Coordinates of C-alpha atoms in Angstrom, one line a residue:
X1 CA 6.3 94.1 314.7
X2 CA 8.3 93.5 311.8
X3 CA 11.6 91.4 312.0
X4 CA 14.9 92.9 310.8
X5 CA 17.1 90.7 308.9
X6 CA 20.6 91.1 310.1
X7 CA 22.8 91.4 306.8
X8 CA 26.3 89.4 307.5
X9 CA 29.1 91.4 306.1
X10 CA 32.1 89.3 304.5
X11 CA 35.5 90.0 304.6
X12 CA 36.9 90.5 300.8
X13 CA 38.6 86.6 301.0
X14 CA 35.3 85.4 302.0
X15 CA 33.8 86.9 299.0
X16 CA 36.3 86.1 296.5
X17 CA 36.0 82.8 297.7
X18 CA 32.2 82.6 297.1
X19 CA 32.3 84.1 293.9
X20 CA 34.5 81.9 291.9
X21 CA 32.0 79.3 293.0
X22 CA 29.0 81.4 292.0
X23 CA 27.0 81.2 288.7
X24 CA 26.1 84.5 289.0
X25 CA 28.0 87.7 289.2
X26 CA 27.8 89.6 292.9
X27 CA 29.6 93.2 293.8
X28 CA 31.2 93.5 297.0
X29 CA 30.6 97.1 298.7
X30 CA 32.1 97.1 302.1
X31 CA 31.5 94.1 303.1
X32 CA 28.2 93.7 301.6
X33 CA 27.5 91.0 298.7
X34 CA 25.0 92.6 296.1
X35 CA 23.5 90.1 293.4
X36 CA 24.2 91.6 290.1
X37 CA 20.9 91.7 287.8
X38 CA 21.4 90.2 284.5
X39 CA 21.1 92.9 281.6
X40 CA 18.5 93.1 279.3
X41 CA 19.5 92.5 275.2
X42 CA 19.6 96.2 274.7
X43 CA 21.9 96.6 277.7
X44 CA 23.7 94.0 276.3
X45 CA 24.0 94.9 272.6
X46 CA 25.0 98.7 273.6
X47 CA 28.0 97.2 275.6
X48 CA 29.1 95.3 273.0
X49 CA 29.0 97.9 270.2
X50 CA 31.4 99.7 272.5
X51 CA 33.5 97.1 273.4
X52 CA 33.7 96.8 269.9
X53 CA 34.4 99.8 268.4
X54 CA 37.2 100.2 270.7
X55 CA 38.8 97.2 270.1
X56 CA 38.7 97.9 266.8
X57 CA 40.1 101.7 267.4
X58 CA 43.1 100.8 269.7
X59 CA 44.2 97.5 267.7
X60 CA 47.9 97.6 267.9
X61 CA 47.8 100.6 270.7
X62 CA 49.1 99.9 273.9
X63 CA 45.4 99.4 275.5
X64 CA 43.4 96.0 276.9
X65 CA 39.5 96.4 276.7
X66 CA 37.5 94.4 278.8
X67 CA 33.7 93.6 278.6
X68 CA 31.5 92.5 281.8
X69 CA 32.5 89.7 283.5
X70 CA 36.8 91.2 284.4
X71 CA 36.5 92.2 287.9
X72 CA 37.9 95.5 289.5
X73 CA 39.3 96.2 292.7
X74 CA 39.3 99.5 294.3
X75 CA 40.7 99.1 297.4
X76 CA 40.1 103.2 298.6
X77 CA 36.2 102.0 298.8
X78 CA 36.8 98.1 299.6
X79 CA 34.4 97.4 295.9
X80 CA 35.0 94.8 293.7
X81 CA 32.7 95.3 290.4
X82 CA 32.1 94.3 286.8
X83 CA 32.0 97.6 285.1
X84 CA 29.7 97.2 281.7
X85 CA 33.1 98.1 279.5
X86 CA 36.5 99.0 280.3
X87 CA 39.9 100.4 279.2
X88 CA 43.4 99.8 280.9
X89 CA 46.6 101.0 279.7
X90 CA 49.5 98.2 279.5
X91 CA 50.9 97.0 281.4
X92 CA 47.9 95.8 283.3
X93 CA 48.0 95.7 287.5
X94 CA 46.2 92.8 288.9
X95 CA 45.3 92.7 292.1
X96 CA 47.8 91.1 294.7
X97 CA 48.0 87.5 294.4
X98 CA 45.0 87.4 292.2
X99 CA 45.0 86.9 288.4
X100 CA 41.6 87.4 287.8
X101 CA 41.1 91.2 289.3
X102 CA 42.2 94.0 287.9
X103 CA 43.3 97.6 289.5
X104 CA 43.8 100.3 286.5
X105 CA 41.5 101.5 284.3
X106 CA 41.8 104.4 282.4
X107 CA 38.3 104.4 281.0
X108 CA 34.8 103.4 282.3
X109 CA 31.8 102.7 280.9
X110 CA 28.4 101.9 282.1
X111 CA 25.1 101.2 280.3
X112 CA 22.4 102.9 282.6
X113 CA 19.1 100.5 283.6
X114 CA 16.4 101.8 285.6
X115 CA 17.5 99.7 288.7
X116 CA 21.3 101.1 288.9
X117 CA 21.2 104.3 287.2
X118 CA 21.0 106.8 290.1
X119 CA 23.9 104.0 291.5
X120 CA 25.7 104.5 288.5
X121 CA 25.9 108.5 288.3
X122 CA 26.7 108.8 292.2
X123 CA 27.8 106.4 294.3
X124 CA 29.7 104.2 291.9
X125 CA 31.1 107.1 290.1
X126 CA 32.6 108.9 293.2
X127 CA 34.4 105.4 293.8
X128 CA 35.3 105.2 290.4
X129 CA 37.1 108.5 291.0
X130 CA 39.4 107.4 293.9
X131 CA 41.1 105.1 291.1
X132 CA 44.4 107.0 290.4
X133 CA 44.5 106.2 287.1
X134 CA 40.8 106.6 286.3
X135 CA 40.5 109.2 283.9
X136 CA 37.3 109.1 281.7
X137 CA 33.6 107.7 282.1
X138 CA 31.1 107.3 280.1
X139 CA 27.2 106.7 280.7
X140 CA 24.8 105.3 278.4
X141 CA 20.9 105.0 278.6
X142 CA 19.8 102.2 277.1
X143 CA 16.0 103.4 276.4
X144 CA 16.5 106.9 274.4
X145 CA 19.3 108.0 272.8
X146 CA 21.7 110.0 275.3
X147 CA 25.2 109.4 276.7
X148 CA 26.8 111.4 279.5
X149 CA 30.7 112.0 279.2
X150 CA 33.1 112.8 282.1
X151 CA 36.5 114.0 282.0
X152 CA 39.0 114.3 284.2
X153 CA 40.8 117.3 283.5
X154 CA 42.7 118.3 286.9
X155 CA 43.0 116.9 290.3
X156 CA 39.0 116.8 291.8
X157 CA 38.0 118.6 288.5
X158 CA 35.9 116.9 285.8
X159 CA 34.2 118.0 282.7
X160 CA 30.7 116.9 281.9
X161 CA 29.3 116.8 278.5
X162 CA 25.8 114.9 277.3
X163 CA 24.6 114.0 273.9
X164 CA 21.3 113.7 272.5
X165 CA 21.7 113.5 268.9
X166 CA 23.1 110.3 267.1
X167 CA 24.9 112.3 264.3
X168 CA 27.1 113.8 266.7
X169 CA 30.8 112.2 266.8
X170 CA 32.2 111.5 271.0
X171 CA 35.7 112.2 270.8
X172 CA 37.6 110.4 273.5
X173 CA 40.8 112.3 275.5
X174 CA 42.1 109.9 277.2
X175 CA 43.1 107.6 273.7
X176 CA 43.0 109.7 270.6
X177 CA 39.4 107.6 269.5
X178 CA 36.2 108.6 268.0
X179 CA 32.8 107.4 267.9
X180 CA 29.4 108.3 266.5
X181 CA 26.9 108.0 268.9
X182 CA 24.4 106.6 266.3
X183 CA 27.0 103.3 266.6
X184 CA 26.8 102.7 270.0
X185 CA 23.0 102.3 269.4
X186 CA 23.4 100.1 266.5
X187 CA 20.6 97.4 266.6
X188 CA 18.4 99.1 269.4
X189 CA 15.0 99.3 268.4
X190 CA 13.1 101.9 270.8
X191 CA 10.3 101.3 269.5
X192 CA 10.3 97.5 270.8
X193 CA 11.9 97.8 273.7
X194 CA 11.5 94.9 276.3

């Protein structure tokens, strides 16, 4: 017979308290603390081609983009989570009596890995959507060219576009922004791939 480990569940003070002492970044789902896997360089350089190019494209606009390590709370789903890349409209909303967790993107982004892709496109993705001001995601494999779009275009209604071909130019709705898909892929080899 095969023991069952009993898995403790934390209230969201006990994790915030744990994870300002951590080294390593955790999600909290519900009262559950989930080690976050470090990302591979790929993962890594795809992310920061996009945080890039939208810094870049909404200097001087009245946006913030974040890379990695700024955590979210959505309190709908009790989830606190590093999204890969994300956009919030000024003024930002921090969480109450925190300074280090924020509550109103606009925009997400996530780089897809084999280990949190389905989690990406479901799970995380339908709590992503109970953010009121969430209104735009975007999903990008980090092994082939391909990025998967969403946008919100009504209450519960959400158009999906997918691109294969890097020539083809993404044009954001929710900030008036373009990019070619070849540049988010800038630097990826997929020929050497890890």
């Amino acid at each position: 017979m095969i023991a069952q480990t009993e898995t403790k569940n934390y209230t969201p003070e006990e994790y915030l308290e744990l994870e300002i002492a951590s080294e390593t970044r955790n999600e909290y789902r519900n009262g559950e603390i989930i080690p976050m896997t470090g990302g591979t360089p790929d993962h890594n350089e795809i992310a920061g081609n996009l945080h890039t190019l939208l810094k870049f494209a909404l200097k001087g606009q009245s946006y913030r983009i974040f890379i990695t390590d700024q955590r979210l709370w959505i309190p709908a789903v009790s989830l606190y989570t590093y999204p890969d890349v994300m956009v919030l409209q000024k003024p930002i909303e921090l969480q109450t009596g925190r300074k280090d967790t924020v509550l109103n993107p606009c925009f997400i982004a996530e780089v897809l890995s084999k280990s949190t892709q389905n989690y990406d496109r479901s799970e995380k993705f339908a709590s992503y959507r109970t953010i009121p001001t969430f209104q735009e995601y975007l999903l990008i494999d980090q092994y082939r060219i391909h990025v998967e779009h969403y946008v919100k275009t009504d209450v519960n209604q959400w158009i999906f576009s997918e691109y294969d071909d890097p020539n083809v130019t993404l044009s954001f709705s929710n900030f008036e922004t373009q990019i070619l898909i070849a540049d988010l892929y800038e630097n990826i080899d997929f020929n050497n791939q890890y």
